XYZ file of C-alpha atoms in Angstrom:
639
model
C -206.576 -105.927 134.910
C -205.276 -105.528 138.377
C -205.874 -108.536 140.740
C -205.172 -108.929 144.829
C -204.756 -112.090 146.674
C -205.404 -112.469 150.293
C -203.275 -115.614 151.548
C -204.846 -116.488 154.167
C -202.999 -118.649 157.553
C -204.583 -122.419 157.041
C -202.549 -124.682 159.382
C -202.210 -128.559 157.780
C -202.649 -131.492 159.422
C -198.944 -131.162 161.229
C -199.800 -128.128 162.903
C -196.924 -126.002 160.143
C -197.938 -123.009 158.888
C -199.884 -123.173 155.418
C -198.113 -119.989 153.683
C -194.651 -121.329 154.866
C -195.569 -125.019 153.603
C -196.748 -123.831 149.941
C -193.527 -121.782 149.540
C -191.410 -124.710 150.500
C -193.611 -127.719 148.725
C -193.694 -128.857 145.024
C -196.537 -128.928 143.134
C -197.430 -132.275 144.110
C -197.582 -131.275 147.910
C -201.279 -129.370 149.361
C -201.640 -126.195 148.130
C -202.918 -123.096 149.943
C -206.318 -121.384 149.885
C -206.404 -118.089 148.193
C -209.077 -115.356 148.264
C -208.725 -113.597 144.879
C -210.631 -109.742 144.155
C -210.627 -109.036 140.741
C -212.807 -106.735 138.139
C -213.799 -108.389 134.712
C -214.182 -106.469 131.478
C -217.454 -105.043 132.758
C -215.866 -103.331 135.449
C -217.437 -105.437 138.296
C -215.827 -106.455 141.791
C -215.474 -109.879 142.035
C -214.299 -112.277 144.233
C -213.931 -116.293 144.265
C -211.464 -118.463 146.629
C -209.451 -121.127 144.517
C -205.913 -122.801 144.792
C -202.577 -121.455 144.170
C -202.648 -124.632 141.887
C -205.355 -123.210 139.808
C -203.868 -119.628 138.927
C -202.894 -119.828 135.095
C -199.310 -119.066 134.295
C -200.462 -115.327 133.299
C -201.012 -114.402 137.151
C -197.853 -113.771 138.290
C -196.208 -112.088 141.745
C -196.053 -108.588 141.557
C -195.475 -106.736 145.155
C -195.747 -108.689 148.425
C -197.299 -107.321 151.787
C -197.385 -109.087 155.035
C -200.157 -107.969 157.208
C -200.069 -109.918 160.621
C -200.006 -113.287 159.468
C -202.499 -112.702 156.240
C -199.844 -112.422 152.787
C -201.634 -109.677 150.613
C -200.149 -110.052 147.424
C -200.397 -107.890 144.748
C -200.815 -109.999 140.622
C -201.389 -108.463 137.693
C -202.603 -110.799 134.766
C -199.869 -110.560 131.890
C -202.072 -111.007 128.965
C -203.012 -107.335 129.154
C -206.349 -105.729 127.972
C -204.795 -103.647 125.527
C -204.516 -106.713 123.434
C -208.540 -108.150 123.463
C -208.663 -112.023 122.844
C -211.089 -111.093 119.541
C -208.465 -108.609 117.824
C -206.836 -109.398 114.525
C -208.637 -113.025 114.966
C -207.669 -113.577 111.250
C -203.741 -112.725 111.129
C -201.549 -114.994 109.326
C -199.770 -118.262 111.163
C -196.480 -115.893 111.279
C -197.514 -113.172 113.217
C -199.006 -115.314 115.778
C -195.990 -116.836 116.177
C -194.102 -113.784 116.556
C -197.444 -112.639 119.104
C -196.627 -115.550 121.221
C -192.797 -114.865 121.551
C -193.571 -111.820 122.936
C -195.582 -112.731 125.202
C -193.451 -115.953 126.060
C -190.322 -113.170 126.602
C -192.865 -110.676 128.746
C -193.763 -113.595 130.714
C -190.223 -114.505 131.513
C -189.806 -110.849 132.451
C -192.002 -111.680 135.918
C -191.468 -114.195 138.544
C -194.354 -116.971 140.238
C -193.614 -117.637 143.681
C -192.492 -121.303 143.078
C -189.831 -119.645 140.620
C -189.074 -117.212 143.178
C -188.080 -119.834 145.875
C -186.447 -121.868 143.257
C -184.390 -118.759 142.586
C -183.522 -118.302 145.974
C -182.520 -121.548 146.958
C -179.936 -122.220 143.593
C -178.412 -118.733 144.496
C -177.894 -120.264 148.240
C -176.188 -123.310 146.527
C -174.478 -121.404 144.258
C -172.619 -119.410 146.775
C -172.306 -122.572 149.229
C -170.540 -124.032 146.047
C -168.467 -120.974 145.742
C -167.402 -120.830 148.951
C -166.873 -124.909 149.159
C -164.308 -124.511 146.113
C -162.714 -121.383 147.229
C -161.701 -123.244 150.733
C -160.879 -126.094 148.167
C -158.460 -124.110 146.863
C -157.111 -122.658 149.836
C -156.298 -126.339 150.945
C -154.411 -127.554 148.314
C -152.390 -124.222 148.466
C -151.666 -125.017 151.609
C -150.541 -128.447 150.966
C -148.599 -127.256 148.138
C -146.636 -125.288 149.593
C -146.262 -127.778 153.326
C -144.969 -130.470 150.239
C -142.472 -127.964 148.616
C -141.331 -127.191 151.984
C -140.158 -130.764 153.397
C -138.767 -131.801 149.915
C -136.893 -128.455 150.647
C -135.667 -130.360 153.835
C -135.177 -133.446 152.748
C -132.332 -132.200 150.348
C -130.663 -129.535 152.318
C -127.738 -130.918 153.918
C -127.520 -130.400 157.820
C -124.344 -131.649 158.203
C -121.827 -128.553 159.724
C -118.359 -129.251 157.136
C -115.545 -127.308 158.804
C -115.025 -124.538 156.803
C -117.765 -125.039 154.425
C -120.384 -125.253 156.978
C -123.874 -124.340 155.502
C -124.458 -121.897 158.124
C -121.537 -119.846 156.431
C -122.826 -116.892 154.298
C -120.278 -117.647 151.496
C -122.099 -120.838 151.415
C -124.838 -118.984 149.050
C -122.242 -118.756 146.792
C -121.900 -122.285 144.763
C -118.616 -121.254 144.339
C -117.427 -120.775 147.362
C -113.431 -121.281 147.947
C -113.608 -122.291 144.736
C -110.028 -120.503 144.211
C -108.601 -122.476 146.834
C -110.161 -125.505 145.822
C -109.025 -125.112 141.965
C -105.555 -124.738 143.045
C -105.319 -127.411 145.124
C -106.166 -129.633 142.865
C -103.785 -127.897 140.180
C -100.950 -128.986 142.720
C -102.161 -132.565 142.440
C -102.183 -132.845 138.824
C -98.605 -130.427 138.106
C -97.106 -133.384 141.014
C -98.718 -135.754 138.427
C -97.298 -134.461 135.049
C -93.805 -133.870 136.860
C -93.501 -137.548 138.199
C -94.667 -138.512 134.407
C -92.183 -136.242 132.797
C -89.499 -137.324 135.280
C -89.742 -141.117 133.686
C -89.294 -139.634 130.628
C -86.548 -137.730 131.179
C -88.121 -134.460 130.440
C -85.775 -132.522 132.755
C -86.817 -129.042 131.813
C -90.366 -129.340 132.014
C -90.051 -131.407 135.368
C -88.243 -128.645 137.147
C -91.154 -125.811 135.683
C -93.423 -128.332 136.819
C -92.000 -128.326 140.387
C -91.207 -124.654 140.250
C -95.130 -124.072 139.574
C -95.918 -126.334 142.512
C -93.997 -124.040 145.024
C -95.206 -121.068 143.790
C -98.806 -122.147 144.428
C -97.796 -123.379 147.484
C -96.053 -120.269 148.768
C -99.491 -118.666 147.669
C -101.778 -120.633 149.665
C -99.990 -120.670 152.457
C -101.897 -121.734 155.535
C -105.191 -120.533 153.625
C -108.350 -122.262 154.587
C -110.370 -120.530 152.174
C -110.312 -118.161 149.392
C -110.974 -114.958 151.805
C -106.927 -116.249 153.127
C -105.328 -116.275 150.190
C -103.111 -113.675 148.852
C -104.469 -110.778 146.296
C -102.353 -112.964 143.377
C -103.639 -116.124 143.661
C -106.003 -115.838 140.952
C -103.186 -114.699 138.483
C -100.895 -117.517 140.121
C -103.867 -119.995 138.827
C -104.088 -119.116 135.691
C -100.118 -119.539 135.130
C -100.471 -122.741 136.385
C -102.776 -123.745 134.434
C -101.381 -122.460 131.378
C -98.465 -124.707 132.567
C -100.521 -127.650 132.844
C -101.982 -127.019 129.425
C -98.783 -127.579 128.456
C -97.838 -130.527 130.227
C -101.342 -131.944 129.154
C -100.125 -131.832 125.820
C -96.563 -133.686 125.577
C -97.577 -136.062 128.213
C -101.409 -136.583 128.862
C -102.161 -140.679 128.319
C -104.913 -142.123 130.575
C -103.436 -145.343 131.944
C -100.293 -143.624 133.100
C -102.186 -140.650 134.781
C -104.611 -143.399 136.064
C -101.319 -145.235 137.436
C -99.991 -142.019 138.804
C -103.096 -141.164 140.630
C -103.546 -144.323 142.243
C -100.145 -144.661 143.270
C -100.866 -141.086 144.440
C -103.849 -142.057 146.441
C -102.058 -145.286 148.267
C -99.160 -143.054 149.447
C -101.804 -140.618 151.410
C -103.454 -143.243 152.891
C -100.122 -145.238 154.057
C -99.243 -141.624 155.156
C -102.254 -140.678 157.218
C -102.461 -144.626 158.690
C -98.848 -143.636 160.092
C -100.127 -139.984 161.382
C -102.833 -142.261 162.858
C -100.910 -143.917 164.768
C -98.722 -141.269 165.464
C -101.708 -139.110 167.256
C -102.736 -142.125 169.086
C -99.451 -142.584 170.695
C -99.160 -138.889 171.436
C -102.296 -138.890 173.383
C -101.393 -141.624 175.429
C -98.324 -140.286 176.063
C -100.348 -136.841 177.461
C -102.870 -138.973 179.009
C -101.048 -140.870 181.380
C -97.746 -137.756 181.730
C -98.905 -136.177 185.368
C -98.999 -132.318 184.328
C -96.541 -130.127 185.941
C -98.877 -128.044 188.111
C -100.059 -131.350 189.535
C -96.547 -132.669 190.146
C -95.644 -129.571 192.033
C -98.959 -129.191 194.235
C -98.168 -133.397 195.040
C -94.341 -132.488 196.043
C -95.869 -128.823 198.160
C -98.225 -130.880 199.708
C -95.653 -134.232 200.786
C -92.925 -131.260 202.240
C -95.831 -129.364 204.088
C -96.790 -132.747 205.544
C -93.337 -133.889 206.688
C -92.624 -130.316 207.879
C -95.331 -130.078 210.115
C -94.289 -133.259 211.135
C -97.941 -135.002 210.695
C -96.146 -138.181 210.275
C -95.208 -138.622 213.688
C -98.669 -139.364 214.427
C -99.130 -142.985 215.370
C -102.855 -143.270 214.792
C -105.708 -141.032 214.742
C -108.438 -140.983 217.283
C -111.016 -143.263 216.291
C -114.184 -141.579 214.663
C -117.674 -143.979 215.079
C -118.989 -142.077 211.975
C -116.052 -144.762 209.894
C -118.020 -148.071 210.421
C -122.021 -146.667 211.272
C -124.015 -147.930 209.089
C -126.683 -145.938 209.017
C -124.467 -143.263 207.413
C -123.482 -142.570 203.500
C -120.168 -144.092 202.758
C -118.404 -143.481 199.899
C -115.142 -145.207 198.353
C -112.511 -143.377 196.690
C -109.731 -144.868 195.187
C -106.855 -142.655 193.678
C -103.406 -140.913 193.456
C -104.911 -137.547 192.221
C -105.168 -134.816 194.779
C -106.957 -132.401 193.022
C -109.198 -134.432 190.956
C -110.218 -136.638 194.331
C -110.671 -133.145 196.010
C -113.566 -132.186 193.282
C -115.189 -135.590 193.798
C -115.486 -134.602 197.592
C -116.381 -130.758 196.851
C -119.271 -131.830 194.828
C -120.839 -134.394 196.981
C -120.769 -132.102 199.648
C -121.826 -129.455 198.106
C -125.273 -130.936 196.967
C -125.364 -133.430 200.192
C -128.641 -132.062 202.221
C -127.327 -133.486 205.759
C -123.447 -133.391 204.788
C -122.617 -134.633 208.397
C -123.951 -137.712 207.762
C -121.173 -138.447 204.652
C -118.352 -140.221 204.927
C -115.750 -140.536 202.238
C -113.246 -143.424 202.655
C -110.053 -142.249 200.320
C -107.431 -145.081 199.530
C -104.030 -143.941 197.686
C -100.811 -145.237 197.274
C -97.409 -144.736 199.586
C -96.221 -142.404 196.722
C -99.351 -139.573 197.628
C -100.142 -140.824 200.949
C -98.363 -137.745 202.504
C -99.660 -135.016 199.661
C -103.859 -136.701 199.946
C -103.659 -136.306 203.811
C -101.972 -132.882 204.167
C -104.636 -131.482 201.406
C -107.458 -132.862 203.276
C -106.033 -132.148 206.711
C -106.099 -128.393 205.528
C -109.153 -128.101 202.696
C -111.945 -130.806 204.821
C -115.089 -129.838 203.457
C -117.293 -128.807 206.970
C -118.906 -131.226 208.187
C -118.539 -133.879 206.491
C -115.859 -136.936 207.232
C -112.489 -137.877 205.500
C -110.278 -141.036 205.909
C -107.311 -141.506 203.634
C -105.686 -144.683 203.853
C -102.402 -146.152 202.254
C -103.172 -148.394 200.009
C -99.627 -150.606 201.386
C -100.949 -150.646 205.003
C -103.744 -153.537 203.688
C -101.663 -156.695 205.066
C -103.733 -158.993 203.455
C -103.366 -157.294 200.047
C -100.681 -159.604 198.978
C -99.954 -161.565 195.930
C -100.893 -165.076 197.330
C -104.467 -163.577 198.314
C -104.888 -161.531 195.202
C -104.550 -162.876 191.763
C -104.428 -159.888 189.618
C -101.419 -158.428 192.029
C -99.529 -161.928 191.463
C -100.617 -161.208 187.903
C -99.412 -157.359 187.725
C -96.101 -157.947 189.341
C -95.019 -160.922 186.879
C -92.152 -159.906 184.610
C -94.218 -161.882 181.305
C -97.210 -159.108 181.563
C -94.744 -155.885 182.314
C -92.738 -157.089 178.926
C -95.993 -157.565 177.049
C -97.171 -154.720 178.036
C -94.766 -152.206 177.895
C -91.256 -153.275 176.530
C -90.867 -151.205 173.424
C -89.793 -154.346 171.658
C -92.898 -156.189 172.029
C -95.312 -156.156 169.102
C -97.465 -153.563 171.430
C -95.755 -150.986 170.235
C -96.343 -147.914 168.027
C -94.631 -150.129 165.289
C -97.468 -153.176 165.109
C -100.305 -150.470 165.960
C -102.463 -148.773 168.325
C -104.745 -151.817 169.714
C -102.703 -152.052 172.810
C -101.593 -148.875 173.033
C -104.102 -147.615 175.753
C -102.732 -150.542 178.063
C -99.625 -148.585 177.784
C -100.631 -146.540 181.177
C -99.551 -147.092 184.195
C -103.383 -147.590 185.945
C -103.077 -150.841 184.267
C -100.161 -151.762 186.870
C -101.851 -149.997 189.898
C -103.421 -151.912 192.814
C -105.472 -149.145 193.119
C -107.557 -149.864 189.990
C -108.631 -153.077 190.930
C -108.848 -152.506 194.782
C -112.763 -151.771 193.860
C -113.108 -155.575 193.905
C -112.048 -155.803 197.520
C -114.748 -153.378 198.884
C -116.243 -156.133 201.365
C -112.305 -156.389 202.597
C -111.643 -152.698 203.175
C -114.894 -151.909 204.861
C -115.711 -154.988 206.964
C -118.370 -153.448 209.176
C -120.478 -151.432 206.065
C -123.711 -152.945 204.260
C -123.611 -150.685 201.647
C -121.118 -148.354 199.835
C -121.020 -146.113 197.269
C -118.043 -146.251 194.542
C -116.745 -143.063 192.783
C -113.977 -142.495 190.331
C -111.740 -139.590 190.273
C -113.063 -138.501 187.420
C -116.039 -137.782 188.189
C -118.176 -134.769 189.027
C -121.056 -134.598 191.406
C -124.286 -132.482 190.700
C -127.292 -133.545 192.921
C -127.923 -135.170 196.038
C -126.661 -139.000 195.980
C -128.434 -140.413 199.032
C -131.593 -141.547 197.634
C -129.542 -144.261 195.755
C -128.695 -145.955 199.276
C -132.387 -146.432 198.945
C -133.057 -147.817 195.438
C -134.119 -151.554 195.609
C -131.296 -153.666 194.281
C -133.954 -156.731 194.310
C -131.309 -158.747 195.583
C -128.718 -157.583 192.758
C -125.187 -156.957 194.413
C -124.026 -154.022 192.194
C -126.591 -151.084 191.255
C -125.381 -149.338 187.692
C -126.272 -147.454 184.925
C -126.262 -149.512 181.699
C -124.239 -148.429 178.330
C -125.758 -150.445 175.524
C -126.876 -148.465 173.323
C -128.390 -150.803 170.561
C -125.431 -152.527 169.343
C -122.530 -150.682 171.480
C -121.384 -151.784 174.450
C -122.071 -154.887 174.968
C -120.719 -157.565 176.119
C -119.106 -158.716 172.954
C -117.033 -155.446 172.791
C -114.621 -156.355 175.962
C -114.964 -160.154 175.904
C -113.022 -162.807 173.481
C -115.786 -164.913 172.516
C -113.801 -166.722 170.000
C -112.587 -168.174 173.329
C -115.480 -171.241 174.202
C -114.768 -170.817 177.972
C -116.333 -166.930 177.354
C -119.259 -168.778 174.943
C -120.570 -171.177 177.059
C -121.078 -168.653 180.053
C -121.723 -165.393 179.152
C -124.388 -164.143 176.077
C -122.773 -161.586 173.603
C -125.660 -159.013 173.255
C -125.562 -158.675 176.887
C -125.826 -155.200 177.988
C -122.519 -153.210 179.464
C -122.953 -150.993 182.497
C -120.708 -148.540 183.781
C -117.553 -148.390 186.528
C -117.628 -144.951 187.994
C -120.673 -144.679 189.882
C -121.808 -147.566 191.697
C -123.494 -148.583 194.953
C -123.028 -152.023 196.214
C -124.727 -153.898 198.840
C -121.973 -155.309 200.374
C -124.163 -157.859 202.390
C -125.402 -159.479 199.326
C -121.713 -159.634 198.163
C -120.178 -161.085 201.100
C -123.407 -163.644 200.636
C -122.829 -164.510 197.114
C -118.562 -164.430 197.701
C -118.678 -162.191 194.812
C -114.522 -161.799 195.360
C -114.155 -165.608 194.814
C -115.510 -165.038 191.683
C -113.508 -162.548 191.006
C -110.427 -164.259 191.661
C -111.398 -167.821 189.375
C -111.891 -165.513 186.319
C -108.812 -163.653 187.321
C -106.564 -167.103 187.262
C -107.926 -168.624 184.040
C -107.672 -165.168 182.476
C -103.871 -165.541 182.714
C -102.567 -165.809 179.402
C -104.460 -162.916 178.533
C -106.741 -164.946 176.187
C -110.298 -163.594 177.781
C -109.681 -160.396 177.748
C -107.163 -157.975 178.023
C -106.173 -155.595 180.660
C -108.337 -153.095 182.813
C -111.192 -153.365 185.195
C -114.647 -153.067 183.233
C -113.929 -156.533 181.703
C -113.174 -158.268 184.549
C -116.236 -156.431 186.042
C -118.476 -157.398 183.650
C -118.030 -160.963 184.165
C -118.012 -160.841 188.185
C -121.560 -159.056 188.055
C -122.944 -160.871 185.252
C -126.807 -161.253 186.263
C -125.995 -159.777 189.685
C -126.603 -156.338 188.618
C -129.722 -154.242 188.749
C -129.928 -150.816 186.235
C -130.074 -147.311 187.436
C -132.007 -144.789 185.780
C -129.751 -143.108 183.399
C -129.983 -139.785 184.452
C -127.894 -140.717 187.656
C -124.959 -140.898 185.531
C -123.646 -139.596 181.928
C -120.267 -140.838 180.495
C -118.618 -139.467 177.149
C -117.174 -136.061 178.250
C -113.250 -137.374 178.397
C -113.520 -138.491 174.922
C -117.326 -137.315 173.247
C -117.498 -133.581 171.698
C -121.056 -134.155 170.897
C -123.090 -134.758 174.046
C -126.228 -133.447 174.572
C -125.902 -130.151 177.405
C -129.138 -130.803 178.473
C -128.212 -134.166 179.348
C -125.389 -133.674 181.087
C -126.786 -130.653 183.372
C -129.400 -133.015 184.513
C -127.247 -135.403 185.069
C -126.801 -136.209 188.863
C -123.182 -137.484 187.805
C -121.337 -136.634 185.064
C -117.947 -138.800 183.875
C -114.455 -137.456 182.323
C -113.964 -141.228 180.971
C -111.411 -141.621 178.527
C -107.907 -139.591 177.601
C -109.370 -136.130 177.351
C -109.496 -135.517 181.278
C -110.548 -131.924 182.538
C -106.985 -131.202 184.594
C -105.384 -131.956 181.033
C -104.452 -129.863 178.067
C -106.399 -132.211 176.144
C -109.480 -131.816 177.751
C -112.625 -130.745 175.643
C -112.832 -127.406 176.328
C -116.108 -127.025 176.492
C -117.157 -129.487 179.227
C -114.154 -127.933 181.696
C -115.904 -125.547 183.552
C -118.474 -128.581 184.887
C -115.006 -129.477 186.944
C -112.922 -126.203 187.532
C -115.604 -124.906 188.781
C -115.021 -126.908 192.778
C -111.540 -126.936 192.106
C -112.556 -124.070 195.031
C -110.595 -124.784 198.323
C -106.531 -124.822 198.501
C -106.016 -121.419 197.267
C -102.329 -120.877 198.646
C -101.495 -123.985 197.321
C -103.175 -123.750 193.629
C -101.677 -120.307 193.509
C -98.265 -121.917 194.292
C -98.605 -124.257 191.677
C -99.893 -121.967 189.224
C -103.149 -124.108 188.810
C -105.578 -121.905 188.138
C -109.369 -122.361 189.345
């Protein structure tokens, strides 16, 4: 029999839709009114209106149709008239058995509506699952293969080795220079056997010991790796090794090789100590030697000078720009032509209102002539030079100034440079940087005496000659010193550079007044308020540490000690970027750094107008080495 059901819109309590609700609701929830048409076994139309609760498990969805909002849907009743309720009413207790499978497996064959939703919504969780465990998936991938990749990191090494840098494409190979290497190490071991054999007066195999030794030797040559070495070096290592097979056998016995190797290993390092302190002296020596170039452009300069005959001039006319205030004064204090000349080229060069700088130069009798003739000639425009003589300061004199009564004692030129005295290259390299002649100069500590040489200036700005400028310096005659006297960039860098690296605190008189973790600053770029100094008789100070450091017991020689101590709590940190040390002695600054840097500082041996220079960092100075042409050309000094 064919049956239709009208589903018709009944709207609950709520205000939902009925037909929506009964799809969505259990069997437990209100059920929806149906209108059913059906013909019974006599053929006539009937209809009735019952629940969707009340429909037997036989009447089951067969087509739906959605007319406006009225569900029409189309049942057909599985127990099917072909099969009469009365037939076979006395078949065994098997067959209907079997009967009701069937129809239990025809039944399963059509879906209710409940079933239908139910159907629906596992195949929605099913694929939300799917899709849930599939991203799953993709995640740990991912984090697979982000932990693979830092353990990756964490064991490559970074480090750049010379010649067996990782960045080297025969560093795929595991056995890279392993020719060289192997051979190498067959020298050590045939020196070995030979020294063994020697003590037991094995003459012949000694000398084919030592004969293999040069051979390899010859072979490798100045070889840095095994793309150097010569086509036969592979066949030269295997007859050495055949030879040391040899040697292995007659005269291998672990304590004495063990001897031999140590004995070995002591020799090398008393070796490279001495080469130690070899190079050390060496670069002190080049350090402090005045290049030839320079010597010559000094002597050009001095003859020009006297030849001109600038020397008969009595005084020059007086310039109000020296002693205004209001201007930017800068202190310069050095023998160097060239390298004061590229302190002055840079300032200016960056200066926005270059007529308002003055640069106050102070050098001694010796360059007097050469530092005026080159500025006389190469002034930068605009702005104002003074060079003094260093000798015309009357009052410098050894009953004003400690350290000069100090420097021209006989006791500290024997301690410091007799070659006799345990300062030498002999008793090693501690002392050997006080081996220059700055050490001696007035010039060096003349930065102590600012308030003397500039009576009538409030503040000043102090440059070394080793220097170069690469911004605008005025806006540090405005930083607030907050009552400090010196304004400096500070050098501790966690542990380094501080004040227990120049100070002798074993000494109780450096103990009780000064703390050990304070922080060092640098000499080299410094503004002072020389108001505040003449206030606090900062050179008074100076002078008191001066006399009681006369034995030498507080610290040694040089300025940055002595400087420490004067401005200890009387100086106020600049921002770091307004100066950068390291590039006379660091290979491994940062070039960011140092371009950003409004100052950067050659301190240390490797200076830029030396052969020793870092290479590298030279062009930041030759590059305002840019005025003096005819002389520079004359000198060979190129720019």
């Amino acid at each position: 029999m064919l049956h239709e059901l009208t589903i018709c819109p009944n709207v609950d309590k709520q205000g939902r839709d009925a037909s929506s609700a009964a799809y969505m609701s259990n069997d437990n929830e209100k059920d929806l009114d149906i209108i059913a048409t059906y013909s019974d076994v006599s053929g006539t139309i009937r209809t009735c209106r019952v629940k969707m609760k009340d429909l037997s498990a036989s009447w089951v969805l067969e087509n739906p149709i959605n007319v406006d909002k009225v569900q029409v849907l189309k049942l057909k009743d599985t127990y099917q008239t072909s099969t009469p309720f009365q037939e076979n009413v006395e078949q065994s207790t098997d067959d209907q058995q079997f009967q009701e499978g069937e129809i239990l497996s025809h039944r399963q064959t059509y879906w209710s509506p409940v079933k239908f939703k139910r159907q629906i919504l596992r195949q929605k969780r099913r694929d939300l699952r799917t899709a849930e465990l599939v991203r799953q998936d993709k995640e740990v991938d991912k984090q697979m293969q982000a932990t693979e990749a830092i353990e990756s990191l964490k064991n490559m090494d970074t480090v750049v080795k010379g010649k067996y840098s990782i960045w080297r494409k025969d560093f795929e190979n595991p056995n890279a220079d392993s020719t060289l290497k192997l051979m190498r190490d067959q020298i050590i071991m045939a020196k070995v056997y030979a020294n063994i054999a020697l003590s037991k007066k094995q003459t012949v195999l000694y000398n084919s010991l030592l004969k293999q030794v040069m051979e390899s030797l010859n072979v490798i040559g100045e070889a840095n790796s095994d793309a150097d070495l010569h086509p036969s070096s592979l066949d030269r290592a295997k007859e050495m090794g055949h030879a040391l097979s040899v040697a292995k056998d007659e005269l291998y016995d672990c304590c004495t090789v063990e001897r031999k190797l140590r004995a070995m290993l002591l020799t090398t390092e008393d070796n490279l100590e001495s080469q130690k302190k070899r190079s050390a002296f060496l670069i002190q020596l080049a350090a402090k030697t005045v290049p030839k170039p320079l010597h010559c452009l000094s002597l050009q300069l001095s003859a020009d000078y006297y030849f001109h005959g600038y020397y008969q001039t009595k005084q020059e006319p007086y310039n109000e720009k020296l002693e205004d205030p209001s201007l930017y004064h800068y202190a310069i204090f050095s023998d160097n032509v060239l390298a004061t000349s590229v302190v002055v080229n840079s300032t200016v060069l960056y200066a926005n209102e270059p007529e308002k700088h003055v640069f106050h130069i102070v050098t001694d009798k010796l360059n007097f002539a050469a530092m005026k003739m080159w500025f006389l000639v190469n002034s930068p425009e605009n702005a104002t030079i003074q060079v003094d003589n260093v000798d015309d300061f009357k009052w410098m004199n050894s009953s004003y100034c400690s350290v000069l009564r100090q420097l021209e004692s006989v006791r500290i030129k024997d301690y410091y440079f007799k070659a006799n005295h345990p300062s030498t290259l002999s008793d090693g390299a501690d002392h050997l940087k006080y081996r220059n002649p700055k050490y001696l100069s007035i010039l060096n500590h003349l930065r102590f005496y600012l308030p003397e040489v500039h009576p009538k200036l409030d503040k000043i700005l102090f440059l070394d000659d080793d220097i170069v400028v690469q911004k605008d310096l005025t806006p540090l005659w405005d930083v607030d010193l907050k009552g400090m006297v010196n304004g400096a960039v500070e050098t501790c860098k966690e542990s380094f550079h501080r004040f227990d690296k120049y100070l002798n605190f074993s000494n109780p008189i450096i103990i009780e007044n000064f703390d050990p973790n304070a922080c060092g600053w640098a000499f080299g770029m410094n503004i002072f308020d020389l108001k505040e100094w003449r206030k606090r008789n900062i050179t008074a100070i100076y002078h008191h540490w001066q006399d009681l450091n006369d034995d030498r017991t507080l610290w040694k020689l040089g300025t940055l000690p002595p400087g420490l101590i004067t401005f200890y709590n009387l100086t106020h940190p600049l921002d770091r970027k307004w100066h950068v040390l390291g590039l006379g002695y660091d290979p491994a600054l940062n070039r960011t750094e140092i371009e950003n840097a409004a100052v950067i500082h050659y301190n240390g041996n490797y200076k830029p107008w030396l052969d020793l220079a870092v290479s590298k960092y030279q062009s930041y100075w030759s590059k305002y080495v840019s005025s003096g042409n005819y002389y520079l050309q004359r000198c060979n000094i190129s720019e």
